[in-house]
XYZ file of C-alpha atoms in Angstrom:
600
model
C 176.205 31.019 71.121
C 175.540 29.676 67.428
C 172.681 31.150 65.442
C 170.889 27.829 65.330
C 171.266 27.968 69.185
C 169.593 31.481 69.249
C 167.137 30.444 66.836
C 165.729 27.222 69.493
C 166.141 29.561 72.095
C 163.988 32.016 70.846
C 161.428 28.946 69.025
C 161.589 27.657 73.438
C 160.262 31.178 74.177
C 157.732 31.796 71.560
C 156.204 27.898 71.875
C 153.810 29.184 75.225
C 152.365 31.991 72.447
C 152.342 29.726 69.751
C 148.824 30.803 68.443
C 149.208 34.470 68.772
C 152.730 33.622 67.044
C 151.007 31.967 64.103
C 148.717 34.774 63.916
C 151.579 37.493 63.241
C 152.749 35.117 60.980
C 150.005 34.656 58.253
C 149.292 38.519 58.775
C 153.188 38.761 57.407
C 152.503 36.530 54.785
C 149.405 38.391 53.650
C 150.998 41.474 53.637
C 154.093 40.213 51.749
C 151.067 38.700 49.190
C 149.645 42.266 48.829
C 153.174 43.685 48.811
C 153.892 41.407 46.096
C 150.854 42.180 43.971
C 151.423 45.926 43.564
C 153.790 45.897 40.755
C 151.731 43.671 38.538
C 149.168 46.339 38.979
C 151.360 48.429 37.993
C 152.532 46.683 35.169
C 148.832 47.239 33.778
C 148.056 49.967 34.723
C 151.465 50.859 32.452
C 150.429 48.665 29.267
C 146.983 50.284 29.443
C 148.217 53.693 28.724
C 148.339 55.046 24.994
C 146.384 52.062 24.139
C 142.605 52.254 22.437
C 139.300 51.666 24.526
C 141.618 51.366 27.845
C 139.643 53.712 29.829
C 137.504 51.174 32.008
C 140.326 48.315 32.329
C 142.352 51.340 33.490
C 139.810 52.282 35.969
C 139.691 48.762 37.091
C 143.593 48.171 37.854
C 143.522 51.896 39.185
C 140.241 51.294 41.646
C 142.244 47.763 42.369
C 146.110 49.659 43.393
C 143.680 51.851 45.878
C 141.940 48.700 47.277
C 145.319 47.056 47.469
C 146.928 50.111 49.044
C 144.412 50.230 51.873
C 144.265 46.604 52.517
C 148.083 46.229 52.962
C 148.268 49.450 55.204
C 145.182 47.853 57.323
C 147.057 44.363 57.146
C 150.681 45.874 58.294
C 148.832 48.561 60.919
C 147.426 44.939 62.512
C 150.162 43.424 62.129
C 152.334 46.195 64.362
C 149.787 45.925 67.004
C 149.878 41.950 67.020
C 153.732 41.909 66.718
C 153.786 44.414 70.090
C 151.635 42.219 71.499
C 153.397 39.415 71.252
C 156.668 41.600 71.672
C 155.253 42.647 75.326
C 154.380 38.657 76.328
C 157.449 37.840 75.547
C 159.664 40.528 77.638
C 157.282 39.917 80.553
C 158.194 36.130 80.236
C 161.842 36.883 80.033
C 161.877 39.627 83.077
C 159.922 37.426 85.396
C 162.476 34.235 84.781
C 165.433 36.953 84.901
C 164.374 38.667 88.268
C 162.960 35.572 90.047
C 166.909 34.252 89.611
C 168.186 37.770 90.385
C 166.334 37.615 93.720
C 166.810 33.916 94.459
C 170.697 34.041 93.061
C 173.056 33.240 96.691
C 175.204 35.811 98.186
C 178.293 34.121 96.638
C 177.204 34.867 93.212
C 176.756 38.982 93.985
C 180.598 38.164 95.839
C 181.784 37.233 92.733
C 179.852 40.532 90.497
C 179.000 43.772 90.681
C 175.533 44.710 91.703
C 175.399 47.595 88.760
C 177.204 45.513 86.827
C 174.746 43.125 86.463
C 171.782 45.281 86.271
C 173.028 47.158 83.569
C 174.163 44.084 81.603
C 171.409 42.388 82.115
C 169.282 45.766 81.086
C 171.090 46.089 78.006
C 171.043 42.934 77.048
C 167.181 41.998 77.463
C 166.498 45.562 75.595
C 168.949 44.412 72.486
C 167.828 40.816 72.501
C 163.904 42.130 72.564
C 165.090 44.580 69.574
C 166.664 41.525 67.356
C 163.835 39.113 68.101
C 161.384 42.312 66.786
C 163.438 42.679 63.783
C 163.748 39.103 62.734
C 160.121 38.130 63.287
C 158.346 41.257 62.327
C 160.121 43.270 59.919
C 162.936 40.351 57.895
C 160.508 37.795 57.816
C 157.596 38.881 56.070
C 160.432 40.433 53.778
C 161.757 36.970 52.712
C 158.102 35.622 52.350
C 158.094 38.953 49.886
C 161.153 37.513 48.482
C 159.630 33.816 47.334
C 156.523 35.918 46.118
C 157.929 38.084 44.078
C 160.363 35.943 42.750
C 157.992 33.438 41.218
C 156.139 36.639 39.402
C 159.565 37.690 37.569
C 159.893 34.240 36.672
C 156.528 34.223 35.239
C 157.083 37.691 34.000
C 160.061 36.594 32.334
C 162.860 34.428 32.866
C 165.553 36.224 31.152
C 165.412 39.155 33.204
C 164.409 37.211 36.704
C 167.773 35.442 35.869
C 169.963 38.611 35.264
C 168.733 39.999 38.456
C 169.107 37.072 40.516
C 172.687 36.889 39.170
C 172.916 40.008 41.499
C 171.374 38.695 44.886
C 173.830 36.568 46.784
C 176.524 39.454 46.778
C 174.291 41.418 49.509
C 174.229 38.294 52.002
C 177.714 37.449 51.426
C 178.949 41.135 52.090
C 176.792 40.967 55.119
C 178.400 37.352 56.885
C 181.541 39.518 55.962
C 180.576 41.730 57.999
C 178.932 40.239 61.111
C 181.810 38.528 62.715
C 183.477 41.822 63.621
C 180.030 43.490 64.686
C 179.532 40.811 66.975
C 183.078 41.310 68.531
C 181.663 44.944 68.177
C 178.363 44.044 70.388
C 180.003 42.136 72.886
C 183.067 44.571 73.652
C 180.279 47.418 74.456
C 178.220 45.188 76.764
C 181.070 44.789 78.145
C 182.018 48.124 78.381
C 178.467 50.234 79.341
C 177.860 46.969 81.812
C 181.621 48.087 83.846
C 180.524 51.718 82.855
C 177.400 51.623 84.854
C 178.617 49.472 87.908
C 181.405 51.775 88.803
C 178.642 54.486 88.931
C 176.846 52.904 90.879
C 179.362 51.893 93.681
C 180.727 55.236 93.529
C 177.259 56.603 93.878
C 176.425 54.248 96.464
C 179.812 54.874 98.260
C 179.667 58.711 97.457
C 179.976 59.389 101.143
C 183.931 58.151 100.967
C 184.127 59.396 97.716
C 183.941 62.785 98.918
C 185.594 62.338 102.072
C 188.617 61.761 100.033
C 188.236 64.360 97.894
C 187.995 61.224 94.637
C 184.689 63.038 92.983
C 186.894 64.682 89.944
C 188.802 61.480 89.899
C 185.874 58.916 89.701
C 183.959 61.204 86.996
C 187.286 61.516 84.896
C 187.202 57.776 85.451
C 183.548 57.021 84.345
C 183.751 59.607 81.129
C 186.887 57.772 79.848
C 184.877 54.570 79.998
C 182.584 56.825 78.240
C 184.883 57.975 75.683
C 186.388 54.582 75.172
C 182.482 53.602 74.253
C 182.333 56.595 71.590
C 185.190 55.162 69.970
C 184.001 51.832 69.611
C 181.120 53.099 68.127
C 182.010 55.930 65.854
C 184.895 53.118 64.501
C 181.530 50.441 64.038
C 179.967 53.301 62.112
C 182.378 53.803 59.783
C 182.536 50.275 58.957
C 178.913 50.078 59.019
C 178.594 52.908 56.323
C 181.031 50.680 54.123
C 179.119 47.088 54.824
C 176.233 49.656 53.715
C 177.687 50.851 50.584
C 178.959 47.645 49.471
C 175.526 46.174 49.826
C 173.708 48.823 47.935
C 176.182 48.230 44.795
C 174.076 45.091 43.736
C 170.921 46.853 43.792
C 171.807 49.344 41.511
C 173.881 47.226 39.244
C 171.141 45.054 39.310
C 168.859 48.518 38.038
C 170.566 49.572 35.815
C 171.134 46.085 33.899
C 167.325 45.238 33.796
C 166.935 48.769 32.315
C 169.735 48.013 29.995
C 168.675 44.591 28.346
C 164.768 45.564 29.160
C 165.020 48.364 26.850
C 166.819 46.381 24.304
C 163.979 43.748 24.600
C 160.679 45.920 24.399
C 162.732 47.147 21.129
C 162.677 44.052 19.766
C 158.870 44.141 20.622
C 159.310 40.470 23.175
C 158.362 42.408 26.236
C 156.061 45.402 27.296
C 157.215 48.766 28.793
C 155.486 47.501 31.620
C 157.127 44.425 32.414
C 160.371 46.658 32.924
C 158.127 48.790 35.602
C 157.061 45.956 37.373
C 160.697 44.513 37.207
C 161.958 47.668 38.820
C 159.263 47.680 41.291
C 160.247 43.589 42.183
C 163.983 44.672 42.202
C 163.454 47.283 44.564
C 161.366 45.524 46.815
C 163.468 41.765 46.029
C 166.307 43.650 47.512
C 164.853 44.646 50.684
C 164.727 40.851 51.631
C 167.729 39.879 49.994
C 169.567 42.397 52.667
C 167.309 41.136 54.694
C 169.152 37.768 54.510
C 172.128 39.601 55.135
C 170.673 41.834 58.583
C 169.266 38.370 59.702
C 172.436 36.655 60.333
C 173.778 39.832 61.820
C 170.883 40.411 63.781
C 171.326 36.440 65.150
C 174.729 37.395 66.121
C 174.120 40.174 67.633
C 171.211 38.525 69.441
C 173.370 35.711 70.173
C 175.689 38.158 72.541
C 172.428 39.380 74.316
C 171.615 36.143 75.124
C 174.639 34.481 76.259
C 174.620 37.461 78.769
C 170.637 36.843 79.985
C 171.916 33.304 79.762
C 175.041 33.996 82.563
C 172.219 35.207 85.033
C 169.262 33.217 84.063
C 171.124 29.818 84.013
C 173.747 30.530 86.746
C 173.917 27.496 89.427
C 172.368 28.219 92.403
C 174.196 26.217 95.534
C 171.555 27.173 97.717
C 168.497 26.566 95.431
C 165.417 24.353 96.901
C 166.170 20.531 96.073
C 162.964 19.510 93.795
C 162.060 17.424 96.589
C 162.083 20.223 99.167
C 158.895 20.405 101.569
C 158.081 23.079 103.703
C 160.117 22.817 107.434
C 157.001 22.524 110.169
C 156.143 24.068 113.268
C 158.725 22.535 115.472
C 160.680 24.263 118.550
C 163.076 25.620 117.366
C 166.270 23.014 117.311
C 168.952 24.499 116.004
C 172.157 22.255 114.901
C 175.580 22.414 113.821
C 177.323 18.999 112.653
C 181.065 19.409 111.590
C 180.136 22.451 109.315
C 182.994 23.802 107.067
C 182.745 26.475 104.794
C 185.031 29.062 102.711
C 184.304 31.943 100.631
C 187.297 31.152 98.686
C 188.705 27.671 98.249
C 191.983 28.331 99.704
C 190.344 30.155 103.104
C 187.703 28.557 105.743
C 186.035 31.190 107.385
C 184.203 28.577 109.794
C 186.169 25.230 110.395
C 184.647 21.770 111.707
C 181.927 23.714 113.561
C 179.605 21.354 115.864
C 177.205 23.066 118.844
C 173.471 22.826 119.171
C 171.294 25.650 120.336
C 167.881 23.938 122.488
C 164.681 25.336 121.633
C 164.371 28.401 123.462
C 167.879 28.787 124.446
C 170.351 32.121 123.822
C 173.550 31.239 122.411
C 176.057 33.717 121.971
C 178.850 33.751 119.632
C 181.818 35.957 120.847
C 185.362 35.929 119.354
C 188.135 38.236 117.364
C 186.803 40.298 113.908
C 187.465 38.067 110.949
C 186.750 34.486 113.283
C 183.656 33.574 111.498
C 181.028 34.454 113.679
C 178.299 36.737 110.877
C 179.292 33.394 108.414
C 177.924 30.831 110.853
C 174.264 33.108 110.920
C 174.239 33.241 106.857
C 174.934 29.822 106.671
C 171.773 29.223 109.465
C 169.584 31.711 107.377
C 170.827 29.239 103.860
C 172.453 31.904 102.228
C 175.218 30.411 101.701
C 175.763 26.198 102.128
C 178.167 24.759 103.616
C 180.878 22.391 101.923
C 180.786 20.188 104.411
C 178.557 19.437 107.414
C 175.144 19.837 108.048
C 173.000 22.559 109.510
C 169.456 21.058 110.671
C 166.984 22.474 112.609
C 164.490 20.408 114.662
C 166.410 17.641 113.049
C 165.841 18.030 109.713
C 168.605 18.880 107.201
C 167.967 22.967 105.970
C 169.009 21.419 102.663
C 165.702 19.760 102.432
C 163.542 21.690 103.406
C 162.361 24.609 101.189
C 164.356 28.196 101.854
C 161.060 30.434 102.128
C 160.234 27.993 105.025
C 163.610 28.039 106.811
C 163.377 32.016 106.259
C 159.824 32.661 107.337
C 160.709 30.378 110.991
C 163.919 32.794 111.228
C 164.066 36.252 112.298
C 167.172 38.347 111.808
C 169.147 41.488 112.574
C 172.244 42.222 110.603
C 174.763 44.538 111.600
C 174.926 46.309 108.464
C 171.332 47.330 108.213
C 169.196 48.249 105.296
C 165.925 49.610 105.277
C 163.674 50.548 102.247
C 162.986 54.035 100.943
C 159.615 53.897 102.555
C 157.799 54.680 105.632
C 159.165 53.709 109.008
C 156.165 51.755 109.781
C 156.351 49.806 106.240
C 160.091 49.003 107.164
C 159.094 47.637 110.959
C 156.417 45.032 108.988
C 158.638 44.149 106.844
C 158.602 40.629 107.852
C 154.995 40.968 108.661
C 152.905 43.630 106.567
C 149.782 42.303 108.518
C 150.808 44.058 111.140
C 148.588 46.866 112.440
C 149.758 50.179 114.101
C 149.306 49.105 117.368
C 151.558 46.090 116.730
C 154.474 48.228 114.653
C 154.172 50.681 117.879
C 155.170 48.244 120.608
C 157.666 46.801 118.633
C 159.039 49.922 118.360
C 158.881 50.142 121.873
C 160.647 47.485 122.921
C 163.647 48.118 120.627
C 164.089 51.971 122.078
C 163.269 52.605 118.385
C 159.454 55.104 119.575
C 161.092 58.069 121.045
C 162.872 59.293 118.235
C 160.119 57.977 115.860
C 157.515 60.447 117.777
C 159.943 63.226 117.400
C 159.997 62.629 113.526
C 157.371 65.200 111.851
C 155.116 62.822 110.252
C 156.152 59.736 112.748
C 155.579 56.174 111.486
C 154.988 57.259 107.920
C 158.288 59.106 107.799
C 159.897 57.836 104.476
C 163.342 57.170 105.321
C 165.323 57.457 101.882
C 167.185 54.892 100.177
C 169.153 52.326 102.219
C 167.351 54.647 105.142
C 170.179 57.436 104.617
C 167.711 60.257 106.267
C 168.314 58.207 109.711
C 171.327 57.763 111.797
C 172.823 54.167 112.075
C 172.140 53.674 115.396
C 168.105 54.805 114.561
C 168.243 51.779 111.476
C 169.491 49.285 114.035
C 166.918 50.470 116.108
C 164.334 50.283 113.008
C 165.669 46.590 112.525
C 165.817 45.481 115.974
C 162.033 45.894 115.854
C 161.383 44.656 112.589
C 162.728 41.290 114.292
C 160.524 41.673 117.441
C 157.146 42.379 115.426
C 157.869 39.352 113.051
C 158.133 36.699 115.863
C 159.805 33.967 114.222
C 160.638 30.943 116.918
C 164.324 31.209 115.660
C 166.422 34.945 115.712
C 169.895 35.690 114.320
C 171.462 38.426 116.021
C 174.352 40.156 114.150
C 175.712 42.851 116.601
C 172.522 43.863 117.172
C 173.692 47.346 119.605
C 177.041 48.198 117.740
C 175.964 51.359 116.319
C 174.032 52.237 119.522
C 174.827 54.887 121.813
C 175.130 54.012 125.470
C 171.008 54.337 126.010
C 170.288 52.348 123.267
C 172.196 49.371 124.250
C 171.295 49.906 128.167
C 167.453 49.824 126.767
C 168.180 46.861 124.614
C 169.946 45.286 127.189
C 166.865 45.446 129.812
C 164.664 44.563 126.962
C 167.237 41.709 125.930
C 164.620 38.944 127.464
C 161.831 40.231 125.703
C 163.389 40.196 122.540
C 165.158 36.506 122.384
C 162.509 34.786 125.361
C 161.294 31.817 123.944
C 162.971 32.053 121.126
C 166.006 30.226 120.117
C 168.557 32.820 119.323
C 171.703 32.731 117.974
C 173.736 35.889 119.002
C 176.877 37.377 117.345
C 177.986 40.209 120.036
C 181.100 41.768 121.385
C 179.331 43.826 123.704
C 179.840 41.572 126.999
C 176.900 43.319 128.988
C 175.136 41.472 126.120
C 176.807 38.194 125.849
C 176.782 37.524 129.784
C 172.785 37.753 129.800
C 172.872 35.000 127.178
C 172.212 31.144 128.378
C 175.477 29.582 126.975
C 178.840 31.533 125.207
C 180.381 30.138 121.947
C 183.939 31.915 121.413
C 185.269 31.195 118.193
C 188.746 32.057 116.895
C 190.099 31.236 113.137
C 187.124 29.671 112.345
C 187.161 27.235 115.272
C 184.992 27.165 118.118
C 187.713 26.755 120.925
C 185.340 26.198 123.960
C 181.749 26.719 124.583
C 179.582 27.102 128.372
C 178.637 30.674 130.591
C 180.835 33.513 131.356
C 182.030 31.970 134.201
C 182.723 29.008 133.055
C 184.710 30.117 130.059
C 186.900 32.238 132.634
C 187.692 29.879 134.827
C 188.880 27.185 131.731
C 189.501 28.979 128.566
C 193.080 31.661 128.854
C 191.870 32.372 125.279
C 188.825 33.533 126.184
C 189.968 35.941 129.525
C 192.839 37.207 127.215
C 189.760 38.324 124.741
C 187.448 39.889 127.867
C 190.628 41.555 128.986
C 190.917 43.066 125.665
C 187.122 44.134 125.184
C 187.113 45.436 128.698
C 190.070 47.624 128.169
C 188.385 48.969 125.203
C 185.184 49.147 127.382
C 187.450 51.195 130.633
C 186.063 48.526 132.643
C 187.406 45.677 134.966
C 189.711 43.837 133.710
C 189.658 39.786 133.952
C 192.956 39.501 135.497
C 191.082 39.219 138.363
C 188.906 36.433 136.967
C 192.351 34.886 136.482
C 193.531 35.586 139.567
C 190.544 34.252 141.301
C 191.225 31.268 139.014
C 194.992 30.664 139.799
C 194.337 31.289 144.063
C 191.355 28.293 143.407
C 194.071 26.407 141.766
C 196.773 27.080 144.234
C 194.385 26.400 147.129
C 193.401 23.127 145.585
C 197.264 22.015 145.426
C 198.116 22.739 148.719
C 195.150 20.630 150.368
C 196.699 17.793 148.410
């Protein structure tokens, strides 16, 4: 990103605060017009000594320095507390644009990067963007308004000197543009670096349970401090070449000292200037300076700022395929109609994970989805929910394209369970009203209820306001399906996606949700993803999908008597179950057959 790109970036951001932005900006002028006045006083004050009858003009310049003194410090102390002001705005205008995309960002794009990854980049990069904007606005540029100030009073002061120190100034700036292209290499390497740094530790964190299993903990920490180390190096190598860039720019200023002292002295011999012109000359050179490497930090700074904000800018302006068309209305209180038309769609380019898809689910009806790991059946409720689109096909639901309607809408008719379940670190009853915080105790209880989830709550010491960690590690997984089972029930939406709803239940839990199955999806249109068949025969039709392709669709019956794919797959689950197998489903089938030939 160029520096006149960062600069109409951060102009875009400022223009809602443009008032309290003016307003830090004439307090830095003022200040650099105070700033800038001290070394004329000085310059009397100077002249005054050793002369005749200069006791009261003496006073005066002295009682004017300690009026001067005061006024800047009050000046500058306001202006710190209007620049943090403005400083604050601005980071909560930049955070709420950054998380509201975080949150609404699709599924693909956290497919495609690390969780921690992001965070941390986007962290750092807000923190050093925040820190250049401060610098540039509130410490260089009052220094260059300092700069035009005090240049016009060595002019005035005289020319001859104003010239041989200005002969001096454009070696800082130049030394600094030298300099900036490989700190911005510098900047962007170690995002890139603390940004990998920190997502690592957090998957391994996250994961820490196979971490240790495996014995990996030495492993992944030698891993994360050589990260570390390789960040040291970068920048104890920038340091050193910082401490140059500094030296190099500090060469001027002196030369520039010493050569006013030089030819100043040379001049108040000849009687053409005072000794105090030469004290207010160094007091303008030391402060001229300041800006003049101020010039020099502000095209850094831009650069460096630049890095931070092509980084905000890869979350911030990332395409959304699932975001709400501008035209999107809210979907209305219809039955429940779910639709399928033709719907295609692939994680990768090269791979469908659902293929030509077409079924319809009536309003109120159960439709389970049954078929091999891997056939697409999870996909097909993500793609219901909108958190993912489709590339091709359409989804709509009581006839009305999802794509249209807005996705808080589609989301607040749905209800879901997913098989990988997370629950907050917060109380059990706070996790059950998720979808509905509303909900009173009475209401969180029953749901509880009906989802098997009370018994073990009541055994919990403090019950429903048990806090139940992060991801709700302090409860087994079978107790968090449990939890989220409920959480579905008590939020009543007229539409449910159930992802293996019982898989991590023991055999009580799925006999309880099993009796309580008609409770939970009655009246309610409810697409099911199962492979427990106790589950999938209570449902009203059976989908079973294989390679992305739904091969045949109607009851359990039905799909045994016409679909070998689908008794091969029953045979197979009810092996793993110890149950009956379907051969004799088949069997039954082939005698019906046989029969039906011979009468012919």
């Amino acid at each position: 990103m160029s520096s006149k790109a960062v600069l109409r970036t951060i102009l875009r951001l400022l223009w809602p605060y443009k008032l309290a932005t003016a307003g830090v900006l004439a307090l830095a002028l003022l200040a650099a017009a105070l700033e800038a006045l001290e070394p004329l006083l000085l310059m009397v004050i100077i002249d005054q000594l050793g002369l005749p009858d200069a006791i009261r003009p003496l006073v005066v310049a002295v009682g004017a320095l300690v009026i001067l003194e005061l006024t800047y410090a009050g000046v500058w102390g306001w202006l710190g507390v209007a620049s943090q002001d403005l400083t604050l705005r601005l980071d909560g205008s930049i955070r709420e644009r950054l998380y509201t995309q975080l949150y609404e960002q699709s599924l693909g794009y956290y497919r495609q990067h690390k969780v921690g990854d992001v965070i941390a980049r986007t962290s750092q990069s807000l923190e050093n963007f925040l820190e250049a904007f401060a610098e540039i606005v509130f410490e260089q540029l009052p220094t260059l308004l300092y700069f035009g100030v005090a240049l016009v009073a060595m002019v005035k002061l005289d020319w001859r000197l104003a010239a041989l120190v200005i002969a001096f100034t454009p070696l800082p700036p130049l030394i600094g543009a030298w300099a900036a292209r490989e700190q911005t290499r510098r900047e962007r390497r170690l995002l890139d670096e603390e940004a990998s740094i920190a997502g690592r530790l957090y998957e391994t964190l996250h994961g820490l349970l196979t971490v240790k299993a495996f014995a990996r903990e030495s492993t992944e920490r030698r891993t994360i401090l050589k990260g570390v180390s390789i960040v040291h190096a970068i920048r104890r190598r920038g340091s050193r070449r910082d401490a140059v860039t500094e030296g190099l720019g500090d060469l001027p200023y002196t030369f520039a000292r010493l050569a006013t002292i030089g030819v100043g002295a040379y001049l108040v011999i000849r009687g053409e200037i005072t000794i105090g012109v030469i004290v207010g000359f160094l007091a303008y050179i030391e402060g001229l300076f300041g800006p003049v490497q101020g010039l020099a930090e502000v095209y850094q700074t831009l650069r460096r700022a630049s890095v931070s904000l092509e980084a905000l800018s890869e979350v911030i302006d990332a395409e959304d395929p699932v975001a709400d068309y501008p035209s999107a209305v809210p979907l209305d209180g219809g039955p429940g109609l779910v639709s399928f038309e033709q719907v295609s769609f692939g994680y990768a380019p090269d791979r469908l994970a659902v293929d030509g898809i077409s079924f319809t689910i009536q309003p109120g009806e159960t439709f389970a989805m049954v078929g091999p790991n891997g056939s697409g059946k999870t996909t097909l409720g993500l793609l219901l929910l909108r958190l993912v689109a489709p590339d091709r096909g359409q989804i709509s639901v009581d006839g009305i394209d999802i794509r249209t309607c807005t996705a808080a809408s589609l989301r607040g008719k749905t209800g879901a369970v997913f098989q990988n379940v997370h629950l907050f670190d917060d109380t059990l009853a706070a996790n059950i009203a998720f979808g509905r915080p509303s909900a009173d105790h009475h209401e969180i209880e029953a749901a509880a209820r009906a989802a098997g989830a009370h018994p073990f709550i009541e055994r919990l010491p403090q019950g429903y306001e048990t806090v139940v960690g992060e991801i709700g590690n302090r409860l087994s997984h079978g107790q968090r399906q449990r939890i989220a089972v409920a959480r579905a029930i008590l939020k009543g939406a007229p539409i449910l996606f159930l992802d293996e709803p019982t898989s991590a239940m023991d055999v009580d839990g799925v006999n309880h949700v099993v009796r309580t199955f008609e409770r939970l999806t009655g009246g309610r249109t409810t697409l099911l993803v199962t492979h427990r068949l106790s589950i999938a025969r209570r449902a009203d039709r059976i989908g079973f999908l294989e390679r992305g392709r739904l091969i045949a669709t109607g009851t359990h019956e039905e799909l045994l008597n016409t679909c070998d794919r689908y008794v091969a797959f029953v045979e197979a689950e009810e092996r793993l179950d110890g149950r009956r197998s379907a051969r004799w489903h088949r069997a039954k089938r082939f005698r019906r057959q046989s029969s039906a030939r011979a009468t012919e």
